[in-house]
Short mmCIF file of C-alpha atoms in Angstrom, two decimals:
data_model
loop_
_atom_site.label_atom_id
_atom_site.label_comp_id
_atom_site.label_asym_id
_atom_site.label_seq_id
_atom_site.Cartn_x
_atom_site.Cartn_y
_atom_site.Cartn_z
CA UNK Z 164 -22.57 45.14 16.26
CA UNK Z 165 -21.57 46.98 13.13
CA UNK Z 166 -23.72 45.90 10.23
CA UNK Z 167 -21.37 47.45 7.68
CA UNK Z 168 -18.44 45.30 8.82
CA UNK Z 169 -20.60 42.38 9.97
CA UNK Z 170 -18.77 42.05 13.27
CA UNK Z 171 -18.88 43.54 16.79
CA UNK Z 172 -16.98 46.74 17.52
CA UNK Z 173 -16.45 47.50 21.21
CA UNK Z 174 -13.75 49.59 22.85
CA UNK Z 175 -12.73 48.42 26.34
CA UNK Z 176 -12.35 51.22 28.92
CA UNK Z 177 -14.28 53.80 26.94
CA UNK Z 178 -15.72 56.43 29.31
CA UNK Z 179 -19.51 56.10 29.69
CA UNK Z 180 -22.19 58.53 30.64
CA UNK Z 181 -24.50 57.81 33.53
CA UNK Z 182 -27.43 57.53 31.15
CA UNK Z 183 -25.55 54.69 29.39
CA UNK Z 184 -25.09 52.81 32.68
CA UNK Z 185 -28.50 52.98 34.25
CA UNK Z 186 -31.89 53.30 32.59
CA UNK Z 187 -34.96 55.23 33.59
CA UNK Z 188 -36.84 51.99 34.16
CA UNK Z 189 -34.31 51.04 36.84
CA UNK Z 190 -34.26 54.47 38.50
CA UNK Z 191 -37.94 55.19 38.85
CA UNK Z 192 -38.87 52.20 41.13
CA UNK Z 193 -36.21 53.31 43.61
CA UNK Z 194 -37.32 56.92 43.54
CA UNK Z 195 -40.92 55.85 43.89
CA UNK Z 196 -40.05 53.89 47.02
CA UNK Z 197 -38.47 57.01 48.46
CA UNK Z 198 -41.64 59.00 47.85
CA UNK Z 199 -43.67 56.42 49.72
CA UNK Z 200 -41.36 56.76 52.73
CA UNK Z 201 -41.76 60.53 53.03
CA UNK Z 202 -39.71 62.17 50.34
CA UNK Z 203 -41.64 64.88 48.55
CA UNK Z 204 -39.63 64.98 45.31
CA UNK Z 205 -36.72 62.91 44.03
CA UNK Z 206 -34.56 63.55 40.97
CA UNK Z 207 -31.49 61.86 39.51
CA UNK Z 208 -29.27 64.27 37.54
CA UNK Z 209 -26.51 63.21 35.17
CA UNK Z 210 -23.01 64.66 35.01
CA UNK Z 211 -24.40 67.73 33.18
CA UNK Z 212 -27.13 68.25 35.83
CA UNK Z 213 -29.76 67.13 33.34
CA UNK Z 214 -32.53 65.03 34.94
CA UNK Z 215 -32.56 61.33 34.05
CA UNK Z 216 -35.71 60.72 36.10
CA UNK Z 217 -37.91 62.90 38.38
CA UNK Z 218 -40.76 61.81 40.63
CA UNK Z 219 -42.82 63.71 43.21
CA UNK Z 220 -44.72 66.96 43.54
CA UNK Z 221 -43.55 69.89 41.49
CA UNK Z 222 -42.25 72.89 43.42
CA UNK Z 223 -44.96 75.57 44.26
CA UNK Z 224 -44.65 79.15 45.25
CA UNK Z 225 -46.41 78.72 48.62
CA UNK Z 226 -43.80 76.15 49.71
CA UNK Z 227 -41.11 78.80 49.64
CA UNK Z 228 -37.53 77.89 49.03
CA UNK Z 229 -37.48 74.03 49.12
CA UNK Z 230 -35.07 72.19 51.37
CA UNK Z 231 -33.00 70.00 49.11
CA UNK Z 232 -30.32 67.44 49.73
CA UNK Z 233 -27.74 66.60 47.02
CA UNK Z 234 -26.01 63.27 47.17
CA UNK Z 235 -23.38 62.18 44.57
CA UNK Z 236 -23.59 59.03 42.48
CA UNK Z 237 -20.08 57.68 41.79
CA UNK Z 238 -18.83 55.84 38.73
CA UNK Z 239 -15.32 54.28 39.05
CA UNK Z 240 -14.49 56.71 41.88
CA UNK Z 241 -15.70 59.82 40.11
CA UNK Z 242 -18.99 61.63 40.59
CA UNK Z 243 -21.10 61.11 37.53
CA UNK Z 244 -24.55 62.04 38.78
CA UNK Z 245 -26.47 63.65 41.62
CA UNK Z 246 -29.40 62.41 43.62
CA UNK Z 247 -31.52 65.45 44.43
CA UNK Z 248 -34.07 64.90 47.27
CA UNK Z 249 -36.65 67.22 48.77
CA UNK Z 250 -38.09 66.14 52.17
CA UNK Z 251 -41.78 66.27 52.94
CA UNK Z 252 -41.79 68.55 56.00
CA UNK Z 253 -39.68 67.77 59.00
CA UNK Z 254 -39.15 64.03 58.63
CA UNK Z 255 -36.65 62.82 61.25
CA UNK Z 256 -35.77 59.78 59.09
CA UNK Z 257 -35.14 61.84 56.01
CA UNK Z 258 -31.38 61.73 56.37
CA UNK Z 259 -31.30 57.93 56.72
CA UNK Z 260 -33.84 57.50 53.96
CA UNK Z 261 -31.73 59.71 51.64
CA UNK Z 262 -28.60 57.67 52.37
CA UNK Z 263 -30.49 54.42 51.78
CA UNK Z 264 -31.85 55.65 48.48
CA UNK Z 265 -28.37 56.88 47.45
CA UNK Z 266 -26.80 53.51 48.28
CA UNK Z 267 -29.55 51.67 46.38
CA UNK Z 268 -28.96 53.80 43.29
CA UNK Z 269 -25.19 53.54 43.71
CA UNK Z 270 -25.47 49.74 43.95
CA UNK Z 271 -27.56 49.62 40.82
CA UNK Z 272 -25.10 51.81 38.94
CA UNK Z 273 -22.09 49.82 40.16
CA UNK Z 274 -23.64 46.46 39.31
CA UNK Z 275 -24.67 47.69 35.87
CA UNK Z 276 -21.17 48.99 35.26
CA UNK Z 277 -19.60 45.68 36.31
CA UNK Z 278 -21.96 43.79 34.06
CA UNK Z 279 -21.14 46.12 31.18
CA UNK Z 280 -17.41 45.75 31.76
CA UNK Z 281 -17.75 41.99 31.94
CA UNK Z 282 -19.75 42.06 28.73
CA UNK Z 283 -17.10 44.24 27.12
CA UNK Z 284 -14.31 41.87 28.09
CA UNK Z 285 -16.28 38.84 26.93
CA UNK Z 286 -17.21 40.58 23.69
CA UNK Z 287 -13.62 41.64 23.18
CA UNK Z 288 -12.40 38.07 23.67
CA UNK Z 289 -15.08 36.76 21.31
CA UNK Z 290 -14.19 39.46 18.79
CA UNK Z 291 -10.50 38.67 19.09
CA UNK Z 292 -11.22 34.97 18.61
CA UNK Z 293 -13.47 35.82 15.69
CA UNK Z 294 -10.75 37.98 14.12
CA UNK Z 295 -8.17 35.28 14.71
CA UNK Z 296 -10.52 32.74 13.18
CA UNK Z 297 -11.10 34.96 10.16
CA UNK Z 298 -7.35 35.54 9.83
CA UNK Z 299 -6.61 31.85 10.19
CA UNK Z 300 -9.30 30.98 7.67
CA UNK Z 301 -7.86 33.51 5.23
CA UNK Z 302 -4.36 32.09 5.67
CA UNK Z 303 -5.71 28.57 5.23
CA UNK Z 304 -7.50 29.59 2.05
CA UNK Z 305 -4.34 31.23 0.75
CA UNK Z 306 -2.32 28.17 1.72
CA UNK Z 307 -4.85 25.87 0.07
CA UNK Z 308 -4.67 27.94 -3.10
CA UNK Z 309 -0.86 27.77 -3.05
CA UNK Z 310 -0.97 24.02 -2.55
CA UNK Z 311 -3.46 23.63 -5.36
CA UNK Z 312 -1.21 25.68 -7.61
CA UNK Z 313 1.83 23.70 -6.48
CA UNK Z 314 0.00 20.42 -6.97
CA UNK Z 315 -1.07 21.49 -10.45
CA UNK Z 316 2.46 22.63 -11.31
CA UNK Z 317 3.93 19.48 -9.75
CA UNK Z 318 1.60 17.27 -11.72
CA UNK Z 319 2.55 19.11 -14.90
CA UNK Z 320 6.23 18.78 -14.10
CA UNK Z 321 5.81 15.09 -13.27
CA UNK Z 322 4.19 14.56 -16.67
CA UNK Z 323 7.01 16.49 -18.36
CA UNK Z 324 9.72 14.63 -16.44
CA UNK Z 325 8.02 11.31 -17.07
CA UNK Z 326 7.88 12.07 -20.79
CA UNK Z 327 11.53 13.11 -20.78
CA UNK Z 328 12.48 9.99 -18.82
CA UNK Z 329 10.55 7.77 -21.21
CA UNK Z 330 12.23 9.43 -24.17
CA UNK Z 331 15.64 9.05 -22.53
CA UNK Z 332 14.81 5.47 -21.68
CA UNK Z 333 13.84 4.74 -25.29
CA UNK Z 334 17.06 6.39 -26.50
CA UNK Z 335 19.12 4.34 -24.07
CA UNK Z 336 17.18 1.23 -25.02
CA UNK Z 337 17.92 1.82 -28.67
CA UNK Z 338 21.57 2.55 -27.88
CA UNK Z 339 21.75 -0.65 -25.87
CA UNK Z 340 20.29 -2.56 -28.79
CA UNK Z 341 22.74 -0.99 -31.18
CA UNK Z 342 25.62 -1.65 -28.79
CA UNK Z 343 24.56 -5.26 -28.51
CA UNK Z 344 24.34 -5.54 -32.28
CA UNK Z 345 27.76 -3.92 -32.59
CA UNK Z 346 29.37 -6.29 -30.11
CA UNK Z 347 27.81 -9.30 -31.72
CA UNK Z 348 28.67 -8.06 -35.19
CA UNK Z 349 32.30 -7.66 -34.11
CA UNK Z 350 32.32 -11.15 -32.65
CA UNK Z 351 30.68 -12.59 -35.72
CA UNK Z 352 33.12 -10.79 -38.01
CA UNK Z 353 35.93 -12.44 -36.04
CA UNK Z 354 34.24 -15.79 -36.39
CA UNK Z 355 33.77 -15.29 -40.13
CA UNK Z 356 37.46 -14.51 -40.55
CA UNK Z 357 38.47 -17.97 -39.36
CA UNK Z 358 36.58 -20.10 -41.93
CA UNK Z 359 37.22 -17.41 -44.57
CA UNK Z 360 40.97 -17.75 -43.90
CA UNK Z 361 41.16 -21.50 -44.38
CA UNK Z 362 38.79 -21.38 -47.38
CA UNK Z 363 41.15 -18.86 -49.02
CA UNK Z 364 44.13 -21.09 -48.17
CA UNK Z 365 42.34 -24.11 -49.59
CA UNK Z 366 41.51 -22.24 -52.78
CA UNK Z 367 45.19 -21.33 -53.20
CA UNK Z 368 46.06 -25.01 -52.79
CA UNK Z 369 43.36 -25.93 -55.30
CA UNK Z 370 44.87 -23.49 -57.74
CA UNK Z 371 48.27 -25.23 -57.46
CA UNK Z 372 46.62 -28.64 -57.69
CA UNK Z 373 44.72 -27.49 -60.77
CA UNK Z 374 48.02 -26.48 -62.44
CA UNK Z 375 49.49 -29.91 -61.74
CA UNK Z 376 46.38 -31.68 -63.04
CA UNK Z 377 46.48 -29.53 -66.16
CA UNK Z 378 50.17 -30.39 -66.63
CA UNK Z 379 49.35 -34.10 -66.31
CA UNK Z 380 46.51 -33.88 -68.84
CA UNK Z 381 48.81 -31.96 -71.18
CA UNK Z 382 51.33 -34.83 -70.98
CA UNK Z 383 48.62 -37.34 -71.87
CA UNK Z 384 47.57 -35.25 -74.85
CA UNK Z 385 51.21 -34.91 -76.02
CA UNK Z 386 51.76 -38.67 -75.86
CA UNK Z 387 48.60 -39.28 -77.85
CA UNK Z 388 49.58 -36.71 -80.48
CA UNK Z 389 53.01 -38.42 -80.90
CA UNK Z 390 51.23 -41.78 -81.22
CA UNK Z 391 53.63 -43.17 -78.67
CA UNK Z 392 53.46 -46.80 -77.76
CA UNK Z 393 51.39 -47.76 -74.74
CA UNK Z 394 54.51 -48.80 -72.87
CA UNK Z 395 56.12 -45.42 -73.43
CA UNK Z 396 52.95 -43.64 -72.37
CA UNK Z 397 52.66 -45.76 -69.20
CA UNK Z 398 56.28 -45.27 -68.23
CA UNK Z 399 56.41 -41.51 -68.81
CA UNK Z 400 53.02 -40.76 -67.25
CA UNK Z 401 53.74 -42.82 -64.14
CA UNK Z 402 57.04 -41.07 -63.73
CA UNK Z 403 55.40 -37.65 -64.07
CA UNK Z 404 52.46 -38.71 -61.83
CA UNK Z 405 54.91 -39.40 -59.07
CA UNK Z 406 56.84 -36.19 -59.70
CA UNK Z 407 53.65 -34.14 -59.43
CA UNK Z 408 52.56 -36.11 -56.31
CA UNK Z 409 49.13 -36.58 -57.79
CA UNK Z 410 48.12 -39.30 -55.31
CA UNK Z 411 48.55 -36.85 -52.43
CA UNK Z 412 46.92 -34.11 -54.51
CA UNK Z 413 43.77 -36.18 -55.07
CA UNK Z 414 43.56 -37.24 -51.44
CA UNK Z 415 44.19 -33.75 -50.11
CA UNK Z 416 41.71 -32.24 -52.54
CA UNK Z 417 38.89 -34.17 -50.87
CA UNK Z 418 39.99 -32.97 -47.45
CA UNK Z 419 40.28 -29.36 -48.60
CA UNK Z 420 36.90 -29.54 -50.30
CA UNK Z 421 35.25 -30.87 -47.14
CA UNK Z 422 36.89 -28.15 -45.01
CA UNK Z 423 35.80 -25.47 -47.45
CA UNK Z 424 32.19 -26.68 -47.46
CA UNK Z 425 32.23 -26.75 -43.66
CA UNK Z 426 33.62 -23.22 -43.65
CA UNK Z 427 30.90 -21.95 -45.94
CA UNK Z 428 28.29 -23.56 -43.71
CA UNK Z 429 29.76 -21.75 -40.68
CA UNK Z 430 29.74 -18.48 -42.56
CA UNK Z 431 26.13 -19.03 -43.60
CA UNK Z 432 25.18 -19.71 -39.95
CA UNK Z 433 26.93 -16.61 -38.71
CA UNK Z 434 25.41 -14.43 -41.44
CA UNK Z 435 21.94 -15.72 -40.56
CA UNK Z 436 22.56 -14.92 -36.90
CA UNK Z 437 23.78 -11.46 -37.79
CA UNK Z 438 20.69 -10.97 -39.91
CA UNK Z 439 18.49 -11.85 -36.95
CA UNK Z 440 20.20 -9.21 -34.83
CA UNK Z 441 20.17 -6.64 -37.58
CA UNK Z 442 16.37 -6.78 -37.91
CA UNK Z 443 15.63 -5.18 -34.57
CA UNK Z 444 12.68 -3.39 -36.06
CA UNK Z 445 11.09 -6.68 -36.87
CA UNK Z 446 9.37 -7.04 -33.53
CA UNK Z 447 6.56 -9.28 -34.62
CA UNK Z 448 5.97 -12.40 -32.57
CA UNK Z 449 7.86 -15.37 -33.91
CA UNK Z 450 8.60 -18.88 -32.73
CA UNK Z 451 12.05 -19.15 -31.18
CA UNK Z 452 14.22 -22.23 -30.85
CA UNK Z 453 15.89 -21.42 -27.54
CA UNK Z 454 18.62 -24.04 -27.80
CA UNK Z 455 19.63 -23.05 -31.32
CA UNK Z 456 19.64 -19.34 -30.48
CA UNK Z 457 21.79 -19.94 -27.38
CA UNK Z 458 24.25 -22.04 -29.40
CA UNK Z 459 24.53 -19.35 -32.06
CA UNK Z 460 24.82 -16.67 -29.45
CA UNK Z 461 27.66 -18.41 -27.63
CA UNK Z 462 29.42 -19.00 -30.96
CA UNK Z 463 29.05 -15.35 -31.89
CA UNK Z 464 30.36 -14.13 -28.52
CA UNK Z 465 33.26 -16.61 -28.34
CA UNK Z 466 35.71 -13.91 -29.36
CA UNK Z 467 34.78 -11.94 -26.24
CA UNK Z 468 35.54 -14.79 -23.83
CA UNK Z 469 38.29 -13.84 -21.37
CA UNK Z 470 41.47 -15.97 -21.42
CA UNK Z 471 41.21 -19.52 -20.04
CA UNK Z 472 37.43 -19.54 -20.15
CA UNK Z 473 35.79 -22.92 -19.61
CA UNK Z 474 32.36 -23.06 -21.16
CA UNK Z 475 29.90 -25.76 -20.05
CA UNK Z 476 26.59 -26.09 -21.84
CA UNK Z 477 23.61 -28.30 -21.15
CA UNK Z 478 21.07 -27.30 -23.75
CA UNK Z 479 18.05 -29.52 -24.22
CA UNK Z 480 15.72 -29.50 -27.16
CA UNK Z 481 12.76 -27.38 -26.04
CA UNK Z 482 9.35 -26.42 -27.42
CA UNK Z 483 9.45 -23.29 -29.52
CA UNK Z 484 8.78 -20.10 -27.60
CA UNK Z 485 6.56 -17.50 -29.26
CA UNK Z 486 8.16 -14.13 -28.60
CA UNK Z 487 9.99 -11.19 -30.15
CA UNK Z 488 13.03 -13.18 -31.06
CA UNK Z 489 15.58 -10.32 -31.46
CA UNK Z 490 14.70 -8.91 -28.05
CA UNK Z 491 14.86 -12.30 -26.36
CA UNK Z 492 18.21 -13.07 -27.96
CA UNK Z 493 19.44 -9.69 -26.84
CA UNK Z 494 18.27 -10.47 -23.31
CA UNK Z 495 20.36 -13.66 -23.26
CA UNK Z 496 23.25 -11.76 -24.85
CA UNK Z 497 23.14 -9.18 -22.05
CA UNK Z 498 23.15 -11.88 -19.34
CA UNK Z 499 26.07 -13.68 -20.99
CA UNK Z 500 27.90 -10.40 -21.52
CA UNK Z 501 27.62 -9.63 -17.79
CA UNK Z 502 29.07 -13.07 -17.04
CA UNK Z 503 31.96 -12.51 -19.48
CA UNK Z 504 32.81 -9.20 -17.82
CA UNK Z 505 32.64 -10.59 -14.29
CA UNK Z 506 36.14 -12.05 -14.44
CA UNK Z 507 39.31 -11.06 -16.32
CA UNK Z 508 40.44 -14.68 -16.84
CA UNK Z 509 39.71 -18.19 -15.70
CA UNK Z 510 35.98 -17.74 -16.20
CA UNK Z 511 33.79 -20.79 -15.72
CA UNK Z 512 30.63 -20.09 -17.67
CA UNK Z 513 27.71 -22.53 -17.50
CA UNK Z 514 24.66 -22.21 -19.72
CA UNK Z 515 21.78 -24.63 -19.22
CA UNK Z 516 18.36 -24.78 -20.85
CA UNK Z 517 15.81 -27.42 -19.92
CA UNK Z 518 12.15 -27.97 -19.22
CA UNK Z 519 11.08 -27.54 -15.60
CA UNK Z 520 7.48 -28.71 -15.05
CA UNK Z 521 5.34 -26.50 -17.27
CA UNK Z 522 8.07 -23.91 -17.80
CA UNK Z 523 11.34 -23.54 -19.64
CA UNK Z 524 14.30 -22.72 -17.43
CA UNK Z 525 17.46 -21.06 -18.75
CA UNK Z 526 20.31 -20.74 -16.21
CA UNK Z 527 23.45 -18.71 -16.87
CA UNK Z 528 26.09 -19.03 -14.14
CA UNK Z 529 29.60 -17.71 -13.67
CA UNK Z 530 32.33 -17.77 -11.04
CA UNK Z 531 32.92 -14.03 -11.35
CA UNK Z 532 33.16 -11.20 -8.88
CA UNK Z 533 29.51 -11.37 -7.81
CA UNK Z 534 27.13 -8.58 -6.89
CA UNK Z 535 27.05 -6.98 -3.41
CA UNK Z 536 23.84 -7.70 -1.52
CA UNK Z 537 22.99 -4.01 -1.25
CA UNK Z 538 23.08 -3.69 -5.05
CA UNK Z 539 20.87 -6.68 -5.84
CA UNK Z 540 17.54 -4.84 -5.32
CA UNK Z 541 18.67 -2.19 -7.83
CA UNK Z 542 20.23 -4.21 -10.64
CA UNK Z 543 17.09 -3.94 -12.81
CA UNK Z 544 16.75 -0.19 -12.37
CA UNK Z 545 17.34 1.74 -15.58
CA UNK Z 546 20.83 3.30 -15.77
CA UNK Z 547 22.04 1.63 -12.57
CA UNK Z 548 25.59 0.35 -12.95
CA UNK Z 549 28.57 -0.30 -10.70
CA UNK Z 550 31.02 -0.17 -13.57
CA UNK Z 551 33.32 2.72 -14.25
CA UNK Z 552 32.01 5.74 -16.13
CA UNK Z 553 31.81 4.87 -19.81
CA UNK Z 554 32.10 1.11 -19.17
CA UNK Z 555 28.41 0.39 -18.93
CA UNK Z 556 25.09 2.09 -19.59
CA UNK Z 557 23.22 0.36 -16.80
CA UNK Z 558 20.54 -0.79 -19.25
CA UNK Z 559 21.62 -4.39 -19.90
CA UNK Z 560 19.57 -6.08 -17.18
CA UNK Z 561 16.73 -3.62 -17.65
CA UNK Z 562 16.43 -4.56 -21.31
CA UNK Z 563 16.77 -8.24 -20.42
CA UNK Z 564 13.96 -8.12 -17.88
CA UNK Z 565 11.75 -6.13 -20.26
CA UNK Z 566 12.19 -8.69 -23.02
CA UNK Z 567 11.63 -11.63 -20.68
CA UNK Z 568 8.58 -10.04 -19.06
CA UNK Z 569 7.22 -9.26 -22.52
CA UNK Z 570 7.39 -12.97 -23.32
CA UNK Z 571 5.44 -13.80 -20.15
CA UNK Z 572 8.50 -14.94 -18.21
CA UNK Z 573 10.48 -13.84 -15.18
CA UNK Z 574 14.11 -13.56 -14.11
CA UNK Z 575 15.81 -14.20 -10.77
CA UNK Z 576 19.38 -13.34 -9.87
CA UNK Z 577 21.40 -14.95 -7.09
CA UNK Z 578 24.88 -13.71 -6.39
CA UNK Z 579 27.62 -14.02 -3.79
CA UNK Z 580 30.52 -11.61 -3.80
CA UNK Z 581 33.70 -13.43 -4.83
CA UNK Z 582 31.86 -16.63 -5.78
CA UNK Z 583 29.74 -15.77 -8.77
CA UNK Z 584 26.28 -15.09 -10.08
CA UNK Z 585 23.43 -17.22 -11.40
CA UNK Z 586 20.62 -15.79 -13.52
CA UNK Z 587 17.51 -17.97 -13.83
CA UNK Z 588 15.13 -17.13 -16.63
CA UNK Z 589 11.72 -18.80 -16.47
CA UNK Z 590 9.68 -18.78 -19.67
CA UNK Z 591 6.30 -20.22 -20.54
CA UNK Z 592 6.25 -23.32 -22.62
CA UNK Z 593 6.20 -22.54 -26.31
CA UNK Z 594 3.02 -23.09 -28.25
CA UNK Z 595 4.39 -22.82 -31.73
CA UNK Z 596 4.91 -25.87 -33.84
CA UNK Z 597 8.55 -26.91 -34.29
CA UNK Z 598 7.99 -26.87 -38.04
CA UNK Z 599 6.45 -23.39 -38.07
CA UNK Z 600 6.45 -22.29 -41.73
CA UNK Z 601 7.33 -18.70 -40.89
CA UNK Z 602 10.49 -19.63 -39.01
CA UNK Z 603 13.49 -18.62 -40.98
CA UNK Z 604 16.30 -21.09 -41.03
CA UNK Z 605 19.90 -20.06 -41.49
#
């Protein structure tokens, strides 16, 4: 164990000295047994002939040159030590006793070496596992740090992208509102032109009629100035009355006046509707007359109807709905606009509004191209569109659902390809009074 590195350092196969394999405490009992059996002196020398343990009587001068027997102690097939034995006199069993003591020491050395090698292998495996564990832990910590950094960066990027998406969404929402206002303004301008045209024509006719009336009054004044007889006045004025066709003029004047007043009423209605759409920033909650708004909306979008459109309406008088009126009208405009663009001609458009239990139900149906089943789950996604590039922003239904949800309602869409689409808008019953003082009337 290396305290500096806090882990075990062990080299497998490192050559060991005999003193590292066997200890003095293990040697001495064996040597002592030999002395008891008749050995005078026993010594175990290491590979440098240095004694590891010595037991027995020390050599003396009167014993002369001692008789010694040297027996090798092997370690992994190589002599690493020497067992040096000195017999006590002429002991006939000395040779056998020496071999027995050698084998006992050899067995001890061999067993110790095996144990040490086994310990080395085990320690090496443990060390390797420990190193692998440390390495794995380090990699895991590095990986965790990378993931934390990535998560932090990802969270930051998500916030940035979410902010950008919200800003883009708001821009598209505003563009959609402006586009809706533009389309409706164009339709309303077309609608204004019609009554404006016959009012101008009626005024031209009135101007001619006024000239004839002035001529007739001038004739009366001339007759009075000449102090003509009543008979002369009657005869000449009747003749001129017929020439100027004043009977027709008086009758037609009433008709033209009625048409002109009706035209001004239509213009006033359209202008009020346009004013409602123009005030998109006026998002305060207001009571909304759903039937009236749908009627005005359909009138304003009439110019956009494809050829041979058959419009069917079933609009009931409903309780006023408290909502952001411009947004709700825009929602209905987007649904109707989708219906108008679902078929090039021969469109059958049905708009119904009625009370269904405790809710108000508005259904807008068409016999157009329909929506493929795989696209239905995505039709409310922002920017999703199946139209050609530049033909649609993909925000119409998104805006519609947002406005309807904001009013506490919901929208369902059923569609069959080639047969048409039905949008059902469910709204809570209105709570505003029908004679709400803040409601602006056109």
